[in-house]
Amino acid sequence: MRPIRSGDRGPAVTEIRAVLTGLDLLAATPGDEFDVATERAVRAFQQSRGLSADGRVGAETWRALDAARWRLGARTLYHAVPEPLTGDDVRSLQERLLEMGYDVGGADAVYGVRTSRAVAQFQREVGLKPDGSCGPYTMGALRRLGRKVVGGRPQWLRESDAIRQSGPTLVGRTVVIDPGHGGTDPGVVVPDGSLRWTEADLVHDLASRLEGRLAAAGVRVQLTRGPAPRDCLPDVDRAELANSLGADVFISLHTDGHADPAADGVATYHYGTDNGVTSATGERLAGLVQREIVARTGLRDCRTHAKAWDLLRLTRMPAVRVEVGYLTSPQDRSRLVDPRFRDRVVEAIVAAVQRMFFPVERDVPTGSIDVSALRAAVTAGAVRD
């Protein structure tokens, strides 16, 4: 959908204003104009939901607004096929179940199979019919009971244990690499004399280099797009591709842009919301990627951040989005267009992925992994076999 922005009018704007009014972000006034107050309210909503606060209502913001209509207890929740129920009420239920120690797979606001199974398990334990749907009786039982697990985050323990049991080796892992944008969406575009640098081209080159390095270390690698796709794949479809492949790790590559050319540096994002719910393993991977890139490239450290973007919310494995420098910064751009620099970025990400599968107590210092040694170890193993 074309983003709805300041100055637009019509029924869609009226609906947006109604949702924002219901959330107490906008005064209840008649009108169908996307005015300054509406833009301010949209930005506040986006900021609170961990979305890009650009003040425009694109597909992702519209889905978040639509989900915000629902409050837990306002409707019966159940596993619907083929279109599952989604909404803030589903996310609130998932967060509640996670606090109680049940495995819903993540608070993605989608009432899928794992959420239905977790509800059925809860129902069975409190003496209700275990049908996997959340109606008035189940809601009453949830309200009566306190937290089941204390002294640690159950989801963190569950995710960490799954990684620990899978072992430290990269051989046989599946990693999905997502070069951002592509097709009709080139991302950030910067003219530079007779040249024209585009985010989509640069991150695809990064992704191809990363694919080669990971494959040499024994990893099965899948890219979400080729170098020149006809259309831009929506983030929802990119996440679904990673889920369908059963990926162990998902890495989305981007460069940033800003009107101020002084803006520079690298930042890494993982799934998280304003109320503290986060993907624990995604948060750890983001930290590893960020520290390795800063140490190996010298890019300014813009730190890690929690976001609720579809790409991070809907993926079922540790997932990060890396903004590898600002293409609009002359300093960062001069580095990004250098193939040797992109190789250093790739080495940093490979090292971070390897560290992700080391037990925390056996982790190594940032910048200490020799990526070429990983490839040599795989080669040596193949020769022995």
mmCIF file of C-alpha atoms in Angstrom:
data_model
loop_
_atom_site.group_PDB
_atom_site.id
_atom_site.type_symbol
_atom_site.label_atom_id
_atom_site.label_comp_id
_atom_site.label_asym_id
_atom_site.label_seq_id
_atom_site.Cartn_x
_atom_site.Cartn_y
_atom_site.Cartn_z
ATOM 1 C CA MET A 1 0.000 0.000 0.000
ATOM 2 C CA ARG A 2 1.101 3.578 -0.599
ATOM 3 C CA PRO A 3 1.983 5.180 2.743
ATOM 4 C CA ILE A 4 -0.662 7.549 4.077
ATOM 5 C CA ARG A 5 1.006 10.773 5.142
ATOM 6 C CA SER A 6 0.548 14.404 6.104
ATOM 7 C CA GLY A 7 -1.919 16.199 3.840
ATOM 8 C CA ASP A 8 -3.830 13.059 2.752
ATOM 9 C CA ARG A 9 -7.601 12.840 3.136
ATOM 10 C CA GLY A 10 -10.205 10.100 2.905
ATOM 11 C CA PRO A 11 -11.914 7.199 4.728
ATOM 12 C CA ALA A 12 -8.579 5.530 5.541
ATOM 13 C CA VAL A 13 -7.436 8.658 7.387
ATOM 14 C CA THR A 14 -10.737 8.749 9.282
ATOM 15 C CA GLU A 15 -10.163 5.153 10.403
ATOM 16 C CA ILE A 16 -6.582 5.892 11.451
ATOM 17 C CA ARG A 17 -7.748 8.870 13.478
ATOM 18 C CA ALA A 18 -10.432 6.743 15.156
ATOM 19 C CA VAL A 19 -7.886 4.133 16.295
ATOM 20 C CA LEU A 20 -5.500 6.818 17.569
ATOM 21 C CA THR A 21 -8.379 8.453 19.447
ATOM 22 C CA GLY A 22 -9.258 5.119 21.051
ATOM 23 C CA LEU A 23 -5.653 4.824 22.226
ATOM 24 C CA ASP A 24 -5.817 8.335 23.774
ATOM 25 C CA LEU A 25 -3.148 9.581 21.382
ATOM 26 C CA LEU A 26 -5.403 11.982 19.520
ATOM 27 C CA ALA A 27 -8.247 14.253 20.583
ATOM 28 C CA ALA A 28 -11.700 13.188 19.382
ATOM 29 C CA THR A 29 -12.359 15.735 16.655
ATOM 30 C CA PRO A 30 -14.242 15.249 13.363
ATOM 31 C CA GLY A 31 -12.369 15.259 10.068
ATOM 32 C CA ASP A 32 -10.696 13.108 7.460
ATOM 33 C CA GLU A 33 -7.444 15.045 7.081
ATOM 34 C CA PHE A 34 -4.033 13.689 8.028
ATOM 35 C CA ASP A 35 -3.048 16.898 9.799
ATOM 36 C CA VAL A 36 -0.122 17.833 12.045
ATOM 37 C CA ALA A 37 -1.821 16.460 15.167
ATOM 38 C CA THR A 38 -2.477 13.130 13.415
ATOM 39 C CA GLU A 39 1.131 12.885 12.272
ATOM 40 C CA ARG A 40 2.310 13.611 15.805
ATOM 41 C CA ALA A 41 0.007 10.899 17.155
ATOM 42 C CA VAL A 42 1.213 8.401 14.540
ATOM 43 C CA ARG A 43 4.827 9.103 15.493
ATOM 44 C CA ALA A 44 4.006 8.589 19.169
ATOM 45 C CA PHE A 45 2.260 5.305 18.337
ATOM 46 C CA GLN A 46 5.182 4.107 16.218
ATOM 47 C CA GLN A 47 7.659 5.031 18.932
ATOM 48 C CA SER A 48 5.679 3.126 21.566
ATOM 49 C CA ARG A 49 5.469 0.044 19.334
ATOM 50 C CA GLY A 50 9.123 -0.095 18.340
ATOM 51 C CA LEU A 51 8.418 0.851 14.720
ATOM 52 C CA SER A 52 10.228 3.365 12.538
ATOM 53 C CA ALA A 53 8.817 6.702 13.743
ATOM 54 C CA ASP A 54 8.444 8.405 10.363
ATOM 55 C CA GLY A 55 4.901 9.715 10.913
ATOM 56 C CA ARG A 56 3.541 7.844 7.879
ATOM 57 C CA VAL A 57 1.127 4.912 7.873
ATOM 58 C CA GLY A 58 2.547 2.220 5.627
ATOM 59 C CA ALA A 59 1.633 -1.474 5.623
ATOM 60 C CA GLU A 60 3.536 -2.292 8.814
ATOM 61 C CA THR A 61 2.155 0.638 10.823
ATOM 62 C CA TRP A 62 -1.346 -0.093 9.529
ATOM 63 C CA ARG A 63 -1.107 -3.709 10.744
ATOM 64 C CA ALA A 64 0.050 -2.454 14.150
ATOM 65 C CA LEU A 65 -2.843 0.034 14.319
ATOM 66 C CA ASP A 66 -5.315 -2.679 13.343
ATOM 67 C CA ALA A 67 -3.895 -4.970 16.038
ATOM 68 C CA ALA A 68 -4.166 -2.191 18.635
ATOM 69 C CA ARG A 69 -7.970 -2.251 18.407
ATOM 70 C CA TRP A 70 -8.106 -5.416 20.520
ATOM 71 C CA ARG A 71 -7.752 -5.747 24.292
ATOM 72 C CA LEU A 72 -7.360 -9.105 26.023
ATOM 73 C CA GLY A 73 -10.780 -10.441 27.028
ATOM 74 C CA ALA A 74 -12.746 -8.511 24.408
ATOM 75 C CA ARG A 75 -13.169 -11.588 22.181
ATOM 76 C CA THR A 76 -12.626 -15.336 22.279
ATOM 77 C CA LEU A 77 -9.245 -16.307 20.869
ATOM 78 C CA TYR A 78 -8.659 -19.560 19.012
ATOM 79 C CA HIS A 79 -6.437 -21.083 16.331
ATOM 80 C CA ALA A 80 -8.056 -20.140 13.030
ATOM 81 C CA VAL A 81 -7.026 -21.714 9.707
ATOM 82 C CA PRO A 82 -5.818 -20.557 7.235
ATOM 83 C CA GLU A 83 -5.792 -16.965 8.540
ATOM 84 C CA PRO A 84 -4.817 -16.945 12.237
ATOM 85 C CA LEU A 85 -6.169 -14.323 14.612
ATOM 86 C CA THR A 86 -3.769 -11.449 15.274
ATOM 87 C CA GLY A 87 -3.881 -8.477 17.600
ATOM 88 C CA ASP A 88 -2.649 -6.879 20.781
ATOM 89 C CA ASP A 89 -4.920 -9.178 22.764
ATOM 90 C CA VAL A 90 -3.052 -12.179 21.335
ATOM 91 C CA ARG A 91 0.283 -10.616 22.235
ATOM 92 C CA SER A 92 -0.914 -9.840 25.780
ATOM 93 C CA LEU A 93 -2.016 -13.470 26.180
ATOM 94 C CA GLN A 94 1.323 -14.739 24.883
ATOM 95 C CA GLU A 95 3.238 -12.463 27.249
ATOM 96 C CA ARG A 96 1.113 -13.682 30.164
ATOM 97 C CA LEU A 97 1.759 -17.315 29.252
ATOM 98 C CA LEU A 98 5.483 -16.660 28.880
ATOM 99 C CA GLU A 99 5.570 -15.141 32.367
ATOM 100 C CA MET A 100 3.928 -18.322 33.657
ATOM 101 C CA GLY A 101 6.507 -20.541 31.975
ATOM 102 C CA TYR A 102 4.541 -21.820 28.990
ATOM 103 C CA ASP A 103 6.178 -22.129 25.584
ATOM 104 C CA VAL A 104 4.340 -20.030 22.996
ATOM 105 C CA GLY A 105 7.478 -19.630 20.879
ATOM 106 C CA GLY A 106 7.485 -15.838 21.197
ATOM 107 C CA ALA A 107 5.083 -12.922 21.636
ATOM 108 C CA ASP A 108 4.475 -12.366 17.925
ATOM 109 C CA ALA A 109 0.762 -11.421 18.275
ATOM 110 C CA VAL A 110 -0.252 -14.362 16.056
ATOM 111 C CA TYR A 111 -2.521 -17.060 17.553
ATOM 112 C CA GLY A 112 -0.741 -20.003 15.965
ATOM 113 C CA VAL A 113 -0.293 -23.669 16.807
ATOM 114 C CA ARG A 114 2.226 -23.142 19.624
ATOM 115 C CA THR A 115 0.034 -20.567 21.341
ATOM 116 C CA SER A 116 -2.975 -22.882 21.075
ATOM 117 C CA ARG A 117 -0.956 -25.762 22.549
ATOM 118 C CA ALA A 118 0.288 -23.579 25.406
ATOM 119 C CA VAL A 119 -3.291 -22.499 26.206
ATOM 120 C CA ALA A 120 -4.430 -26.145 26.130
ATOM 121 C CA GLN A 121 -1.618 -27.113 28.514
ATOM 122 C CA PHE A 122 -2.638 -24.326 30.884
ATOM 123 C CA GLN A 123 -6.293 -25.363 30.660
ATOM 124 C CA ARG A 124 -5.410 -28.984 31.413
ATOM 125 C CA GLU A 125 -3.431 -27.984 34.509
ATOM 126 C CA VAL A 126 -6.259 -25.851 35.955
ATOM 127 C CA GLY A 127 -9.010 -28.363 35.231
ATOM 128 C CA LEU A 128 -10.585 -26.730 32.176
ATOM 129 C CA LYS A 129 -11.428 -28.383 28.870
ATOM 130 C CA PRO A 130 -8.124 -28.304 26.925
ATOM 131 C CA ASP A 131 -9.494 -27.021 23.620
ATOM 132 C CA GLY A 132 -6.729 -24.426 23.053
ATOM 133 C CA SER A 133 -9.129 -21.490 22.828
ATOM 134 C CA CYS A 134 -9.126 -18.559 25.226
ATOM 135 C CA GLY A 135 -12.635 -17.599 26.289
ATOM 136 C CA PRO A 136 -14.178 -16.212 29.515
ATOM 137 C CA TYR A 137 -13.403 -19.244 31.722
ATOM 138 C CA THR A 138 -9.779 -19.422 30.607
ATOM 139 C CA MET A 139 -9.414 -15.654 31.060
ATOM 140 C CA GLY A 140 -10.806 -15.969 34.582
ATOM 141 C CA ALA A 141 -8.276 -18.668 35.436
ATOM 142 C CA LEU A 142 -5.431 -16.578 34.016
ATOM 143 C CA ARG A 143 -6.440 -13.587 36.127
ATOM 144 C CA ARG A 144 -6.600 -15.669 39.316
ATOM 145 C CA LEU A 145 -3.128 -17.168 38.961
ATOM 146 C CA GLY A 146 0.193 -15.460 39.489
ATOM 147 C CA ARG A 147 3.500 -16.124 37.818
ATOM 148 C CA LYS A 148 4.421 -19.787 37.653
ATOM 149 C CA VAL A 149 8.167 -19.289 37.178
ATOM 150 C CA VAL A 150 10.286 -16.894 39.221
ATOM 151 C CA GLY A 151 14.000 -16.178 39.458
ATOM 152 C CA GLY A 152 14.653 -15.840 35.734
ATOM 153 C CA ARG A 153 13.063 -15.390 32.353
ATOM 154 C CA PRO A 154 11.592 -18.754 31.276
ATOM 155 C CA GLN A 155 11.836 -17.971 27.566
ATOM 156 C CA TRP A 156 15.493 -16.974 27.961
ATOM 157 C CA LEU A 157 16.197 -20.274 29.723
ATOM 158 C CA ARG A 158 14.306 -22.235 27.068
ATOM 159 C CA GLU A 159 16.011 -20.536 24.104
ATOM 160 C CA SER A 160 19.469 -20.713 25.699
ATOM 161 C CA ASP A 161 19.059 -24.405 26.473
ATOM 162 C CA ALA A 162 18.022 -25.139 22.879
ATOM 163 C CA ILE A 163 21.188 -23.461 21.573
ATOM 164 C CA ARG A 164 23.363 -25.168 24.176
ATOM 165 C CA GLN A 165 22.046 -28.610 23.267
ATOM 166 C CA SER A 166 22.600 -28.019 19.558
ATOM 167 C CA GLY A 167 26.364 -27.780 20.104
ATOM 168 C CA PRO A 168 29.012 -25.150 19.244
ATOM 169 C CA THR A 169 29.790 -26.097 15.647
ATOM 170 C CA LEU A 170 28.567 -24.148 12.616
ATOM 171 C CA VAL A 171 28.623 -27.204 10.353
ATOM 172 C CA GLY A 172 25.099 -28.108 9.256
ATOM 173 C CA ARG A 173 23.500 -24.898 10.515
ATOM 174 C CA THR A 174 21.029 -23.027 8.319
ATOM 175 C CA VAL A 175 21.441 -19.261 8.082
ATOM 176 C CA VAL A 176 19.111 -17.008 6.101
ATOM 177 C CA ILE A 177 20.703 -13.754 4.907
ATOM 178 C CA ASP A 178 18.352 -10.973 3.921
ATOM 179 C CA PRO A 179 19.749 -8.216 1.688
ATOM 180 C CA GLY A 180 17.316 -5.379 2.371
ATOM 181 C CA HIS A 181 15.159 -3.665 -0.259
ATOM 182 C CA GLY A 182 15.646 -4.657 -3.930
ATOM 183 C CA GLY A 183 13.506 -4.513 -7.052
ATOM 184 C CA THR A 184 11.308 -1.432 -7.055
ATOM 185 C CA ASP A 185 12.778 -0.319 -3.708
ATOM 186 C CA PRO A 186 16.483 0.623 -3.954
ATOM 187 C CA GLY A 187 16.621 1.863 -0.359
ATOM 188 C CA VAL A 188 18.984 4.753 0.318
ATOM 189 C CA VAL A 189 20.332 6.243 -2.931
ATOM 190 C CA VAL A 190 23.302 8.647 -2.974
ATOM 191 C CA PRO A 191 24.785 10.253 -6.112
ATOM 192 C CA ASP A 192 28.556 10.567 -5.898
ATOM 193 C CA GLY A 193 29.986 12.439 -8.879
ATOM 194 C CA SER A 194 29.455 10.257 -11.912
ATOM 195 C CA LEU A 195 28.543 7.312 -9.659
ATOM 196 C CA ARG A 196 25.281 6.397 -7.951
ATOM 197 C CA TRP A 197 25.444 4.249 -4.838
ATOM 198 C CA THR A 198 22.325 2.336 -3.779
ATOM 199 C CA GLU A 199 21.686 0.514 -0.532
ATOM 200 C CA ALA A 200 20.102 -2.464 -2.310
ATOM 201 C CA ASP A 201 23.216 -3.111 -4.429
ATOM 202 C CA LEU A 202 25.714 -2.703 -1.597
ATOM 203 C CA VAL A 203 23.889 -4.950 0.856
ATOM 204 C CA HIS A 204 23.424 -7.645 -1.788
ATOM 205 C CA ASP A 205 27.178 -7.624 -2.329
ATOM 206 C CA LEU A 206 27.645 -7.885 1.451
ATOM 207 C CA ALA A 207 25.163 -10.753 1.582
ATOM 208 C CA SER A 208 26.922 -12.623 -1.241
ATOM 209 C CA ARG A 209 30.276 -12.289 0.504
ATOM 210 C CA LEU A 210 28.721 -13.443 3.770
ATOM 211 C CA GLU A 211 27.111 -16.382 1.981
ATOM 212 C CA GLY A 212 30.517 -17.503 0.706
ATOM 213 C CA ARG A 213 32.244 -17.207 4.096
ATOM 214 C CA LEU A 214 29.508 -19.062 5.954
ATOM 215 C CA ALA A 215 29.281 -21.793 3.314
ATOM 216 C CA ALA A 216 33.050 -22.315 3.626
ATOM 217 C CA ALA A 217 32.500 -22.866 7.369
ATOM 218 C CA GLY A 218 29.977 -25.635 6.657
ATOM 219 C CA VAL A 219 26.788 -23.575 6.910
ATOM 220 C CA ARG A 220 23.754 -23.994 4.659
ATOM 221 C CA VAL A 221 22.966 -20.477 3.446
ATOM 222 C CA GLN A 222 19.869 -19.050 1.794
ATOM 223 C CA LEU A 223 19.497 -15.471 0.504
ATOM 224 C CA THR A 224 16.031 -13.922 0.461
ATOM 225 C CA ARG A 225 16.604 -12.307 -2.939
ATOM 226 C CA GLY A 226 18.936 -12.156 -5.920
ATOM 227 C CA PRO A 227 20.903 -9.170 -7.215
ATOM 228 C CA ALA A 228 18.123 -7.733 -9.401
ATOM 229 C CA PRO A 229 14.638 -8.955 -8.422
ATOM 230 C CA ARG A 230 11.689 -7.536 -10.319
ATOM 231 C CA ASP A 231 9.725 -6.749 -7.161
ATOM 232 C CA CYS A 232 10.618 -5.971 -3.563
ATOM 233 C CA LEU A 233 9.736 -8.895 -1.286
ATOM 234 C CA PRO A 234 7.638 -7.740 1.718
ATOM 235 C CA ASP A 235 9.198 -8.242 5.140
ATOM 236 C CA VAL A 236 6.392 -10.623 6.123
ATOM 237 C CA ASP A 237 7.353 -12.914 3.228
ATOM 238 C CA ARG A 238 11.046 -12.723 4.108
ATOM 239 C CA ALA A 239 10.254 -13.840 7.646
ATOM 240 C CA GLU A 240 8.024 -16.645 6.374
ATOM 241 C CA LEU A 241 10.826 -17.873 4.086
ATOM 242 C CA ALA A 242 13.194 -18.123 7.049
ATOM 243 C CA ASN A 243 10.560 -19.944 9.101
ATOM 244 C CA SER A 244 9.795 -22.403 6.300
ATOM 245 C CA LEU A 245 13.501 -23.284 6.013
ATOM 246 C CA GLY A 246 13.787 -23.895 9.750
ATOM 247 C CA ALA A 247 16.691 -21.457 9.897
ATOM 248 C CA ASP A 248 18.934 -21.327 12.955
ATOM 249 C CA VAL A 249 19.779 -17.647 12.443
ATOM 250 C CA PHE A 250 18.324 -14.777 10.391
ATOM 251 C CA ILE A 251 20.438 -11.741 9.463
ATOM 252 C CA SER A 252 19.004 -8.750 7.591
ATOM 253 C CA LEU A 253 21.537 -6.342 6.077
ATOM 254 C CA HIS A 254 20.890 -2.643 5.487
ATOM 255 C CA THR A 255 22.663 0.689 5.322
ATOM 256 C CA ASP A 256 21.186 3.786 6.924
ATOM 257 C CA GLY A 257 20.592 7.315 5.644
ATOM 258 C CA HIS A 258 19.970 10.743 7.147
ATOM 259 C CA ALA A 259 19.505 14.315 5.991
ATOM 260 C CA ASP A 260 22.502 15.285 8.133
ATOM 261 C CA PRO A 261 25.693 13.939 6.486
ATOM 262 C CA ALA A 262 27.392 13.947 9.893
ATOM 263 C CA ALA A 263 25.215 10.999 10.995
ATOM 264 C CA ASP A 264 27.346 7.852 10.883
ATOM 265 C CA GLY A 265 27.924 4.497 12.567
ATOM 266 C CA VAL A 266 26.573 0.965 12.845
ATOM 267 C CA ALA A 267 23.496 -0.166 14.794
ATOM 268 C CA THR A 268 21.958 -3.616 15.274
ATOM 269 C CA TYR A 269 18.323 -4.371 16.062
ATOM 270 C CA HIS A 270 16.559 -7.331 17.680
ATOM 271 C CA TYR A 271 12.924 -8.026 18.544
ATOM 272 C CA GLY A 272 11.581 -6.281 21.628
ATOM 273 C CA THR A 273 8.649 -4.183 22.806
ATOM 274 C CA ASP A 274 8.174 -1.176 25.039
ATOM 275 C CA ASN A 275 7.007 -3.347 27.943
ATOM 276 C CA GLY A 276 10.201 -5.372 28.174
ATOM 277 C CA VAL A 277 9.259 -8.462 26.152
ATOM 278 C CA THR A 278 12.225 -9.418 24.011
ATOM 279 C CA SER A 279 13.781 -12.257 22.050
ATOM 280 C CA ALA A 280 16.548 -13.188 24.450
ATOM 281 C CA THR A 281 18.644 -15.014 21.876
ATOM 282 C CA GLY A 282 18.021 -12.279 19.314
ATOM 283 C CA GLU A 283 19.228 -9.735 21.839
ATOM 284 C CA ARG A 284 22.380 -11.747 22.462
ATOM 285 C CA LEU A 285 23.077 -12.161 18.737
ATOM 286 C CA ALA A 286 22.572 -8.419 18.195
ATOM 287 C CA GLY A 287 25.102 -7.642 20.897
ATOM 288 C CA LEU A 288 27.665 -10.037 19.424
ATOM 289 C CA VAL A 289 27.218 -8.692 15.878
ATOM 290 C CA GLN A 290 27.437 -5.092 17.052
ATOM 291 C CA ARG A 291 30.588 -5.583 19.120
ATOM 292 C CA GLU A 292 32.370 -7.617 16.443
ATOM 293 C CA ILE A 293 31.645 -5.061 13.690
ATOM 294 C CA VAL A 294 32.740 -2.116 15.839
ATOM 295 C CA ALA A 295 35.940 -3.889 16.887
ATOM 296 C CA ARG A 296 36.907 -5.052 13.395
ATOM 297 C CA THR A 297 35.903 -1.971 11.349
ATOM 298 C CA GLY A 298 36.132 1.078 13.594
ATOM 299 C CA LEU A 299 32.589 2.224 12.705
ATOM 300 C CA ARG A 300 30.952 4.405 15.341
ATOM 301 C CA ASP A 301 29.059 2.324 17.896
ATOM 302 C CA CYS A 302 25.368 3.274 17.686
ATOM 303 C CA ARG A 303 24.542 0.317 19.958
ATOM 304 C CA THR A 304 21.779 -2.296 19.855
ATOM 305 C CA HIS A 305 18.060 -1.531 20.012
ATOM 306 C CA ALA A 306 14.791 -3.411 20.456
ATOM 307 C CA LYS A 307 12.248 -3.035 17.656
ATOM 308 C CA ALA A 308 8.935 -4.698 16.848
ATOM 309 C CA TRP A 309 9.350 -4.678 13.068
ATOM 310 C CA ASP A 310 7.544 -7.535 11.280
ATOM 311 C CA LEU A 311 10.881 -8.890 10.123
ATOM 312 C CA LEU A 312 12.022 -9.400 13.736
ATOM 313 C CA ARG A 313 8.635 -10.151 15.296
ATOM 314 C CA LEU A 314 7.566 -12.933 12.937
ATOM 315 C CA THR A 315 10.839 -14.858 12.619
ATOM 316 C CA ARG A 316 11.025 -17.903 14.899
ATOM 317 C CA MET A 317 14.805 -17.965 15.280
ATOM 318 C CA PRO A 318 17.413 -15.485 16.587
ATOM 319 C CA ALA A 319 17.014 -12.596 14.141
ATOM 320 C CA VAL A 320 18.788 -9.273 13.756
ATOM 321 C CA ARG A 321 18.767 -6.341 11.391
ATOM 322 C CA VAL A 322 22.141 -4.651 10.924
ATOM 323 C CA GLU A 323 22.434 -1.065 9.675
ATOM 324 C CA VAL A 324 26.046 -1.197 8.463
ATOM 325 C CA GLY A 325 26.905 2.496 8.390
ATOM 326 C CA TYR A 326 25.251 5.533 6.822
ATOM 327 C CA LEU A 327 25.409 5.690 3.049
ATOM 328 C CA THR A 328 24.715 9.436 3.353
ATOM 329 C CA SER A 329 27.867 9.922 5.448
ATOM 330 C CA PRO A 330 30.923 10.675 3.266
ATOM 331 C CA GLN A 331 33.104 8.906 5.838
ATOM 332 C CA ASP A 332 30.997 5.748 6.060
ATOM 333 C CA ARG A 333 30.343 5.713 2.311
ATOM 334 C CA SER A 334 34.045 5.781 1.482
ATOM 335 C CA ARG A 335 34.409 2.667 3.608
ATOM 336 C CA LEU A 336 31.310 0.856 2.373
ATOM 337 C CA VAL A 337 32.287 1.133 -1.292
ATOM 338 C CA ASP A 338 35.668 -0.491 -0.514
ATOM 339 C CA PRO A 339 35.445 -4.298 -1.057
ATOM 340 C CA ARG A 340 38.140 -4.871 1.578
ATOM 341 C CA PHE A 341 36.053 -3.053 4.157
ATOM 342 C CA ARG A 342 32.989 -5.136 3.272
ATOM 343 C CA ASP A 343 35.114 -8.244 3.795
ATOM 344 C CA ARG A 344 35.911 -7.046 7.331
ATOM 345 C CA VAL A 345 32.200 -6.555 8.007
ATOM 346 C CA VAL A 346 31.535 -10.084 6.778
ATOM 347 C CA GLU A 347 34.287 -11.543 8.979
ATOM 348 C CA ALA A 348 32.748 -9.749 11.964
ATOM 349 C CA ILE A 349 29.308 -11.240 11.312
ATOM 350 C CA VAL A 350 30.708 -14.756 10.807
ATOM 351 C CA ALA A 351 32.587 -14.457 14.107
ATOM 352 C CA ALA A 352 29.411 -13.277 15.844
ATOM 353 C CA VAL A 353 27.385 -16.190 14.480
ATOM 354 C CA GLN A 354 30.043 -18.638 15.687
ATOM 355 C CA ARG A 355 30.063 -17.057 19.150
ATOM 356 C CA MET A 356 26.277 -17.305 19.249
ATOM 357 C CA PHE A 357 26.578 -21.089 19.518
ATOM 358 C CA PHE A 358 29.329 -21.090 22.133
ATOM 359 C CA PRO A 359 28.039 -21.635 25.684
ATOM 360 C CA VAL A 360 28.145 -18.310 27.538
ATOM 361 C CA GLU A 361 30.762 -19.628 29.943
ATOM 362 C CA ARG A 362 32.999 -20.618 26.985
ATOM 363 C CA ASP A 363 32.650 -17.399 25.007
ATOM 364 C CA VAL A 364 35.803 -15.729 23.683
ATOM 365 C CA PRO A 365 36.904 -12.065 23.589
ATOM 366 C CA THR A 366 35.509 -9.837 20.850
ATOM 367 C CA GLY A 367 37.727 -9.753 17.776
ATOM 368 C CA SER A 368 39.666 -12.900 18.729
ATOM 369 C CA ILE A 369 38.111 -15.439 16.334
ATOM 370 C CA ASP A 370 40.125 -16.082 13.178
ATOM 371 C CA VAL A 371 37.420 -16.653 10.563
ATOM 372 C CA SER A 372 39.848 -18.325 8.168
ATOM 373 C CA ALA A 373 40.523 -20.958 10.839
ATOM 374 C CA LEU A 374 36.838 -21.954 10.766
ATOM 375 C CA ARG A 375 37.119 -22.654 7.044
ATOM 376 C CA ALA A 376 40.392 -24.558 7.561
ATOM 377 C CA ALA A 377 38.812 -26.733 10.234
ATOM 378 C CA VAL A 378 35.950 -27.696 7.912
ATOM 379 C CA THR A 379 38.399 -28.472 5.108
ATOM 380 C CA ALA A 380 40.515 -30.613 7.408
ATOM 381 C CA GLY A 381 37.446 -32.511 8.544
ATOM 382 C CA ALA A 382 36.439 -33.184 4.941
ATOM 383 C CA VAL A 383 39.906 -34.509 4.127
ATOM 384 C CA ARG A 384 39.813 -36.910 7.130
ATOM 385 C CA ASP A 385 36.393 -38.169 6.084
#
